[in-house]
XYZ file of C-alpha atoms in Angstrom:
508
model
C 101.428 -28.676 35.945
C 101.940 -27.085 39.358
C 104.890 -24.913 38.278
C 104.668 -21.155 38.436
C 104.160 -19.373 35.138
C 107.747 -18.740 33.914
C 109.375 -15.336 33.563
C 106.735 -13.569 35.620
C 107.641 -11.137 38.391
C 105.964 -12.492 41.547
C 104.807 -9.019 42.578
C 103.013 -8.599 39.252
C 101.100 -11.876 39.322
C 97.311 -11.897 39.276
C 94.848 -14.716 39.958
C 91.506 -15.145 38.216
C 88.620 -16.516 40.288
C 85.420 -17.620 38.548
C 82.248 -18.419 40.511
C 79.297 -20.009 38.715
C 76.289 -19.035 40.806
C 72.625 -19.764 40.207
C 71.740 -16.220 39.138
C 75.073 -15.081 37.686
C 78.693 -15.862 36.889
C 81.153 -13.680 38.792
C 84.822 -13.216 37.910
C 87.420 -11.452 40.077
C 91.074 -10.577 39.652
C 93.156 -10.837 42.833
C 96.649 -9.426 43.114
C 99.637 -10.812 45.009
C 98.659 -8.799 48.097
C 95.294 -10.581 48.143
C 93.311 -7.510 47.083
C 90.500 -7.747 44.539
C 91.543 -5.455 41.686
C 88.572 -5.988 39.377
C 85.293 -7.869 39.263
C 82.569 -8.529 36.718
C 79.209 -10.283 36.747
C 77.150 -11.815 33.948
C 73.525 -12.817 34.679
C 71.909 -16.245 34.299
C 68.299 -17.366 34.167
C 66.677 -20.409 35.799
C 63.932 -22.432 34.143
C 61.055 -24.024 36.083
C 59.269 -26.153 33.441
C 57.207 -28.015 36.053
C 56.414 -27.574 39.764
C 59.506 -28.368 41.904
C 61.737 -28.458 38.775
C 64.734 -26.123 38.490
C 67.007 -26.280 35.441
C 69.601 -24.330 33.452
C 71.206 -24.744 30.047
C 74.956 -25.357 30.623
C 75.696 -23.566 27.358
C 74.547 -20.334 29.041
C 77.066 -20.937 31.856
C 79.879 -20.868 29.326
C 78.651 -17.806 27.415
C 78.185 -15.936 30.718
C 81.681 -16.980 31.798
C 83.219 -15.701 28.581
C 81.451 -12.358 29.039
C 82.505 -12.024 32.700
C 86.124 -12.950 31.960
C 86.328 -10.546 29.009
C 84.970 -7.756 31.207
C 87.254 -8.426 34.179
C 90.351 -8.547 31.949
C 89.628 -5.180 30.320
C 92.527 -2.783 30.805
C 94.711 -5.527 32.346
C 97.741 -7.276 30.911
C 96.198 -10.751 30.881
C 99.656 -12.336 30.780
C 99.953 -11.327 34.449
C 97.291 -13.951 35.290
C 99.260 -16.866 36.749
C 96.423 -19.284 37.553
C 92.645 -19.665 37.480
C 90.399 -20.982 40.241
C 86.817 -22.231 39.990
C 83.852 -22.214 42.357
C 80.218 -22.923 41.728
C 76.721 -23.878 42.757
C 76.832 -27.397 44.141
C 74.850 -30.563 43.368
C 73.825 -29.750 39.772
C 73.685 -32.693 37.325
C 75.296 -31.860 33.969
C 74.882 -34.850 31.637
C 77.162 -35.294 28.621
C 77.378 -37.927 25.900
C 80.614 -39.471 24.598
C 81.186 -36.399 22.377
C 80.692 -33.997 25.336
C 77.348 -32.871 23.915
C 74.812 -31.734 26.524
C 72.039 -34.342 26.775
C 69.441 -32.290 28.675
C 69.244 -29.116 30.761
C 71.223 -29.364 33.998
C 69.091 -30.237 37.045
C 69.984 -27.743 39.784
C 70.572 -27.850 43.547
C 67.098 -26.436 44.300
C 65.225 -28.994 42.184
C 62.822 -31.083 44.278
C 61.558 -33.795 41.935
C 63.578 -36.747 43.284
C 62.121 -37.308 46.765
C 61.055 -40.898 45.961
C 64.555 -41.690 44.675
C 66.014 -40.292 47.918
C 64.024 -42.804 49.946
C 65.300 -45.588 47.669
C 68.950 -44.503 48.060
C 68.616 -44.429 51.856
C 68.110 -48.210 51.672
C 71.579 -48.791 50.178
C 73.642 -50.677 52.819
C 75.999 -48.306 54.644
C 74.538 -45.258 52.870
C 74.864 -42.751 55.724
C 78.266 -43.972 56.910
C 79.658 -43.649 53.364
C 78.103 -40.325 52.407
C 77.900 -38.723 55.865
C 74.562 -37.213 54.874
C 70.855 -37.735 54.464
C 69.564 -38.267 50.941
C 67.892 -35.040 49.853
C 66.510 -34.079 46.427
C 69.074 -31.274 46.248
C 71.963 -33.731 45.930
C 73.161 -35.106 42.586
C 72.747 -38.883 42.875
C 68.942 -38.818 43.342
C 68.699 -36.689 40.195
C 70.452 -39.398 38.148
C 68.206 -42.035 39.697
C 65.239 -39.949 38.548
C 66.642 -39.607 35.004
C 67.303 -43.351 34.905
C 63.673 -44.006 35.823
C 61.896 -41.295 33.822
C 64.224 -40.442 30.909
C 65.846 -43.767 30.150
C 66.850 -42.811 26.596
C 68.851 -39.900 28.048
C 70.358 -41.984 30.844
C 71.561 -44.667 28.429
C 73.590 -42.058 26.525
C 75.300 -40.554 29.592
C 79.082 -40.816 29.299
C 80.043 -38.196 31.931
C 78.288 -36.495 34.841
C 79.858 -33.162 35.775
C 79.070 -30.626 38.476
C 78.382 -27.112 37.157
C 81.805 -25.570 37.779
C 83.454 -28.674 36.310
C 81.566 -28.202 33.053
C 83.313 -24.816 32.924
C 86.610 -26.648 33.582
C 85.911 -28.945 30.632
C 85.419 -25.906 28.397
C 88.530 -24.235 29.852
C 90.895 -27.212 29.837
C 89.346 -30.171 28.015
C 89.715 -32.239 31.225
C 87.187 -34.196 33.335
C 88.206 -33.185 36.867
C 86.563 -32.038 40.094
C 87.468 -31.284 43.700
C 86.569 -33.140 46.887
C 84.372 -30.386 48.395
C 82.045 -30.247 45.389
C 82.101 -34.032 44.880
C 81.034 -34.514 48.516
C 77.676 -32.969 47.634
C 76.796 -35.669 45.113
C 76.159 -38.632 47.502
C 78.561 -40.642 45.310
C 81.656 -39.710 47.323
C 83.007 -41.612 50.301
C 83.413 -38.367 52.252
C 85.901 -39.755 54.781
C 88.131 -41.307 52.090
C 87.633 -38.351 49.677
C 87.164 -40.701 46.702
C 84.226 -42.089 44.735
C 82.236 -44.921 46.315
C 81.686 -47.819 43.930
C 78.657 -48.919 45.951
C 76.936 -45.541 45.707
C 77.702 -45.219 41.990
C 76.316 -48.694 41.334
C 73.121 -47.770 43.202
C 72.353 -45.286 40.418
C 73.566 -47.454 37.526
C 76.921 -45.678 37.129
C 80.596 -46.415 37.688
C 83.856 -44.465 37.941
C 84.123 -44.118 34.154
C 81.174 -41.708 34.340
C 82.896 -39.515 36.935
C 85.605 -36.842 36.760
C 88.877 -37.452 38.604
C 88.880 -36.058 42.174
C 91.554 -33.558 43.273
C 92.022 -31.364 46.326
C 90.730 -27.835 45.802
C 94.197 -26.281 46.061
C 95.730 -28.637 43.477
C 96.128 -27.886 39.764
C 93.459 -29.707 37.739
C 94.063 -28.953 34.081
C 95.582 -26.107 32.064
C 93.926 -23.420 30.006
C 93.521 -24.573 26.405
C 95.842 -22.947 23.878
C 92.971 -21.559 21.804
C 91.422 -19.811 24.818
C 94.774 -18.575 26.079
C 95.423 -16.899 22.737
C 91.940 -15.377 22.601
C 92.217 -13.986 26.142
C 95.843 -12.904 25.786
C 96.948 -15.255 28.563
C 99.430 -18.081 28.943
C 98.257 -21.689 29.232
C 98.066 -21.300 33.012
C 97.037 -23.957 35.559
C 93.373 -24.172 36.591
C 92.946 -25.066 40.274
C 90.455 -27.771 41.237
C 88.620 -25.102 43.253
C 85.587 -25.745 45.448
C 81.850 -25.804 45.928
C 80.399 -22.377 46.662
C 80.198 -22.712 50.463
C 83.716 -24.142 50.804
C 85.179 -21.541 48.430
C 83.285 -18.807 50.255
C 84.841 -19.998 53.525
C 88.320 -19.892 51.956
C 87.514 -16.352 50.795
C 86.796 -15.216 54.356
C 89.675 -17.190 55.932
C 87.668 -20.002 57.549
C 90.244 -22.714 56.819
C 91.438 -24.280 60.098
C 89.939 -26.733 62.595
C 87.503 -25.051 64.977
C 86.987 -21.936 62.871
C 83.361 -21.185 62.028
C 81.192 -18.714 60.176
C 77.533 -17.819 60.143
C 75.985 -16.570 56.910
C 72.852 -14.449 57.351
C 71.455 -14.255 53.851
C 68.123 -15.342 52.431
C 68.966 -18.666 54.070
C 71.042 -19.178 57.206
C 74.178 -21.329 57.148
C 76.445 -22.294 60.035
C 79.765 -23.605 58.669
C 82.444 -25.158 60.921
C 85.833 -26.574 59.893
C 87.110 -29.940 61.121
C 90.474 -31.688 60.758
C 88.695 -35.067 60.580
C 85.520 -36.616 59.195
C 82.458 -36.147 61.405
C 78.769 -36.494 60.634
C 75.300 -36.213 62.111
C 72.940 -37.160 59.271
C 70.084 -37.948 61.661
C 69.958 -34.204 62.440
C 70.243 -33.196 58.751
C 73.763 -31.781 59.221
C 75.679 -31.620 55.940
C 79.089 -33.332 56.178
C 81.417 -32.373 53.318
C 85.092 -32.200 52.470
C 86.585 -28.723 52.654
C 88.430 -27.303 49.628
C 91.792 -27.880 51.369
C 93.623 -31.203 51.934
C 92.896 -33.246 55.076
C 90.133 -30.827 56.060
C 86.376 -31.316 56.292
C 83.459 -29.133 57.302
C 80.041 -29.517 58.857
C 77.200 -27.273 57.825
C 73.739 -26.648 59.237
C 71.279 -25.033 56.860
C 68.023 -23.248 57.615
C 66.070 -22.335 54.507
C 64.675 -19.021 55.760
C 66.768 -16.505 57.689
C 66.950 -12.852 56.611
C 64.084 -13.581 54.196
C 61.821 -13.865 57.254
C 62.356 -10.137 57.905
C 61.070 -9.312 54.417
C 58.063 -11.532 55.147
C 57.210 -9.818 58.425
C 57.722 -6.326 56.975
C 55.307 -7.169 54.159
C 52.850 -8.879 56.509
C 52.698 -5.912 58.894
C 52.736 -3.159 56.269
C 56.161 -1.794 57.210
C 57.856 -0.017 54.287
C 61.147 -1.919 54.460
C 63.360 -4.111 56.639
C 65.554 -1.281 58.062
C 62.408 0.462 59.322
C 61.176 -2.813 60.825
C 64.517 -3.335 62.596
C 64.444 0.219 63.972
C 60.946 -0.354 65.345
C 61.994 -3.664 66.921
C 65.033 -2.096 68.558
C 63.077 0.864 69.896
C 60.724 -1.437 71.827
C 63.133 -4.273 72.588
C 62.407 -7.953 73.062
C 59.709 -8.448 75.698
C 59.596 -11.390 78.107
C 57.041 -14.078 77.236
C 56.335 -12.350 73.926
C 55.150 -13.903 70.655
C 57.024 -16.913 69.310
C 57.880 -17.262 65.613
C 58.676 -20.463 63.710
C 60.732 -19.455 60.621
C 59.857 -22.424 58.405
C 58.202 -20.462 55.591
C 59.384 -22.889 52.899
C 60.210 -25.906 55.051
C 63.406 -26.621 56.947
C 66.679 -28.548 56.579
C 68.644 -28.712 59.850
C 67.667 -30.325 62.161
C 64.198 -31.391 60.941
C 64.581 -32.176 57.207
C 60.910 -31.292 56.877
C 59.828 -29.963 53.476
C 56.245 -29.561 54.706
C 57.011 -27.366 57.747
C 55.608 -23.836 57.615
C 56.018 -20.609 59.539
C 53.775 -19.426 62.365
C 53.315 -16.815 65.078
C 52.032 -18.087 68.429
C 51.467 -16.633 71.900
C 49.775 -13.537 70.502
C 47.812 -11.259 72.844
C 45.526 -8.223 72.497
C 48.488 -5.904 73.025
C 50.779 -7.546 70.451
C 52.005 -4.954 67.951
C 54.261 -4.806 64.914
C 57.412 -4.294 66.976
C 56.620 -7.464 68.944
C 56.199 -9.462 65.726
C 59.461 -8.030 64.406
C 61.309 -9.035 67.567
C 59.690 -12.472 67.482
C 60.964 -12.893 63.913
C 64.521 -11.942 64.872
C 64.387 -14.254 67.887
C 62.789 -17.137 65.921
C 65.492 -17.101 63.273
C 68.078 -17.012 66.048
C 66.509 -20.007 67.795
C 66.512 -21.869 64.466
C 70.220 -21.083 64.117
C 70.724 -22.361 67.675
C 69.131 -25.644 66.560
C 71.733 -25.898 63.798
C 74.624 -24.922 66.052
C 73.658 -27.571 68.631
C 73.311 -30.197 65.883
C 76.852 -29.484 64.673
C 78.224 -29.364 68.216
C 76.685 -32.785 68.925
C 79.560 -34.191 66.807
C 82.100 -32.668 69.225
C 83.023 -29.801 66.877
C 82.731 -26.658 69.016
C 83.852 -23.154 67.991
C 84.756 -20.468 70.529
C 83.823 -17.602 68.212
C 81.967 -17.220 64.931
C 82.573 -14.880 62.003
C 79.266 -13.423 60.741
C 78.766 -12.556 57.071
C 75.790 -11.753 54.840
C 73.222 -8.974 54.691
C 71.792 -9.712 58.138
C 75.169 -8.948 59.730
C 74.611 -5.214 59.114
C 72.181 -4.975 62.051
C 73.982 -4.346 65.349
C 70.740 -5.037 67.240
C 70.159 -8.432 65.607
C 73.776 -9.602 65.792
C 73.847 -8.824 69.534
C 70.608 -10.760 69.975
C 72.151 -13.667 68.060
C 75.266 -13.599 70.259
C 73.006 -13.848 73.309
C 70.903 -16.663 71.817
C 73.892 -18.716 70.624
C 76.064 -17.954 73.620
C 78.994 -17.267 71.304
C 81.269 -14.321 70.580
C 80.324 -13.071 67.111
C 82.965 -11.348 64.981
C 82.017 -8.891 62.242
C 84.598 -8.228 59.551
C 85.186 -5.835 56.686
C 84.440 -6.869 53.129
C 80.890 -8.097 53.628
C 80.577 -8.779 49.902
C 83.436 -11.297 49.890
C 82.238 -14.292 47.953
C 83.280 -17.650 46.554
C 85.020 -16.003 43.581
C 87.699 -14.627 45.939
C 88.079 -18.073 47.512
C 88.535 -19.510 44.002
C 91.282 -16.964 43.312
C 93.001 -17.877 46.592
C 92.858 -21.571 45.663
C 94.382 -20.664 42.297
C 97.329 -19.082 44.082
C 97.780 -22.126 46.323
C 97.756 -24.344 43.230
C 100.967 -22.737 41.928
C 102.475 -22.033 45.368
C 101.838 -25.300 47.263
C 104.374 -24.306 49.922
C 102.773 -20.925 50.627
C 101.579 -20.122 54.127
C 97.840 -20.706 54.479
C 97.641 -17.753 56.865
C 99.315 -15.508 54.290
C 97.170 -16.589 51.331
C 93.849 -16.950 53.226
C 93.807 -14.227 55.897
C 90.624 -13.234 57.674
C 89.352 -9.725 56.859
C 89.873 -7.041 59.500
C 87.574 -7.067 62.544
C 85.037 -4.227 62.549
C 82.980 -5.186 65.626
C 82.650 -7.887 68.294
C 79.384 -8.972 69.912
C 79.956 -10.556 73.314
C 77.131 -12.767 74.633
C 75.365 -11.780 77.850
C 75.384 -14.835 80.136
C 72.016 -14.116 81.786
C 70.250 -13.491 78.479
C 71.794 -16.638 76.988
C 70.512 -18.685 79.915
C 67.013 -17.228 79.359
C 67.036 -18.138 75.649
C 68.520 -21.601 76.224
C 66.420 -22.628 79.226
C 63.100 -20.873 78.543
C 62.601 -19.802 74.944
C 64.393 -22.589 73.063
C 62.376 -25.414 74.714
C 59.152 -23.527 73.819
C 60.407 -23.094 70.257
C 61.150 -26.817 69.892
C 57.883 -27.856 71.507
C 55.896 -25.563 69.213
C 57.354 -27.293 66.155
C 56.674 -30.768 67.533
C 53.067 -29.844 68.358
C 52.430 -28.365 64.896
C 54.324 -30.990 62.902
C 51.322 -33.346 62.435
C 49.356 -30.461 60.926
C 51.996 -29.734 58.263
C 51.687 -33.061 56.489
C 47.877 -32.941 56.763
C 47.815 -29.460 55.227
C 50.201 -30.550 52.434
C 47.628 -33.045 51.218
C 45.482 -30.107 50.192
C 48.229 -28.325 48.182
C 46.509 -28.987 44.840
C 42.992 -28.058 46.012
C 41.532 -24.999 44.343
C 38.183 -23.918 45.847
C 35.582 -22.832 43.312
């Protein structure tokens, strides 16, 4: 299964990467030089039938995949494709009966209905040492506990539980298989041992017969079915186990070795650091997962609102757009003892795990203007990222420099401020749109070339800029502003839960 496709000139080989996101399926073709030669995207829709519910029909994943693959293969000799790799949104619960029929819409990563079941799972003996994580509604196991309690007729018919990308694998190969990075996000995996935990499965009324077999992300895990190969004009090529979206995204940007780290400044903010051993800090809401490569793990801090806070402040202050807001902030600069911003607009993950937390501006004065609020927003997000960085570093995993990706990385002013806040050298690289689909294609190549150099297959993109931290400014942020930031949250925390009790009140 791991053999190279026969009679194919190595220089002509291509690798197909498929990423099943929440809003779209993306397919890319990567050549032997590691360059993306073609890409295609097919949109998806999310259903919210009730408050806090988030679902998708897995059948739409497959139809979108077929459209994206057909588009990306246009004008290409599909027989050049030597392997396929998969990536996808993590944590989703895809429930199948014994005939592989879909039993109900898939419950997605951003579904929040299972908070009671999370509290119940936390009482399982050894829960945190096995899973390396807190129980959160986003994970898969609490979703099955909810289905068991509220949709018993569905639960009793469940024969297999698959993660989203692995439902695509079933349609591609006919096999029930997954990879360790995606499986780590279920709360059923013993993350250190990289295999299913019988105790955690039993806690939700399941056993290993309900689970796909676990592989490493760079291993072959099935072959393309003959019928599909003929329809697409391909050979029955290997399909790599692949990875969850964050792990595959890290492979795509070359974050693959111990001590390497990246910071993603998108709608949310993610700090991702690679470890050569299992580490965890669940009490600080750090995610501890397997990486998509053998004998490699990663820690991840997640803040729910990062670059999205800039959109909020632009709208709040009447600024026309975020670039104009950033220009105004830079023109004035960050003032000493200025306003303080808590970026918890929709709650927070690391380090608070507080769904009720909300954003705020404090320390306002009569002279506070829009530029001050903009700078406070940039600083507040940075101080939230510092919280996450310190939580990860509390495990002993410390990076010397951090690669920055995502839309927020385009601002030289903000990235320099972040370097000063974090006290780290920040590296900006070309190819800002690199995504998990490229990582999936790289894993596909490793699946048929297990002896290939990791540095050759997973290089980092070229450096475009470096932001060196200023020692004096870092000391100011760490010793003065960060303690104020933390104290502000602690002082306001009792109000969040009190305010949440009035969520359903509608004044007449």
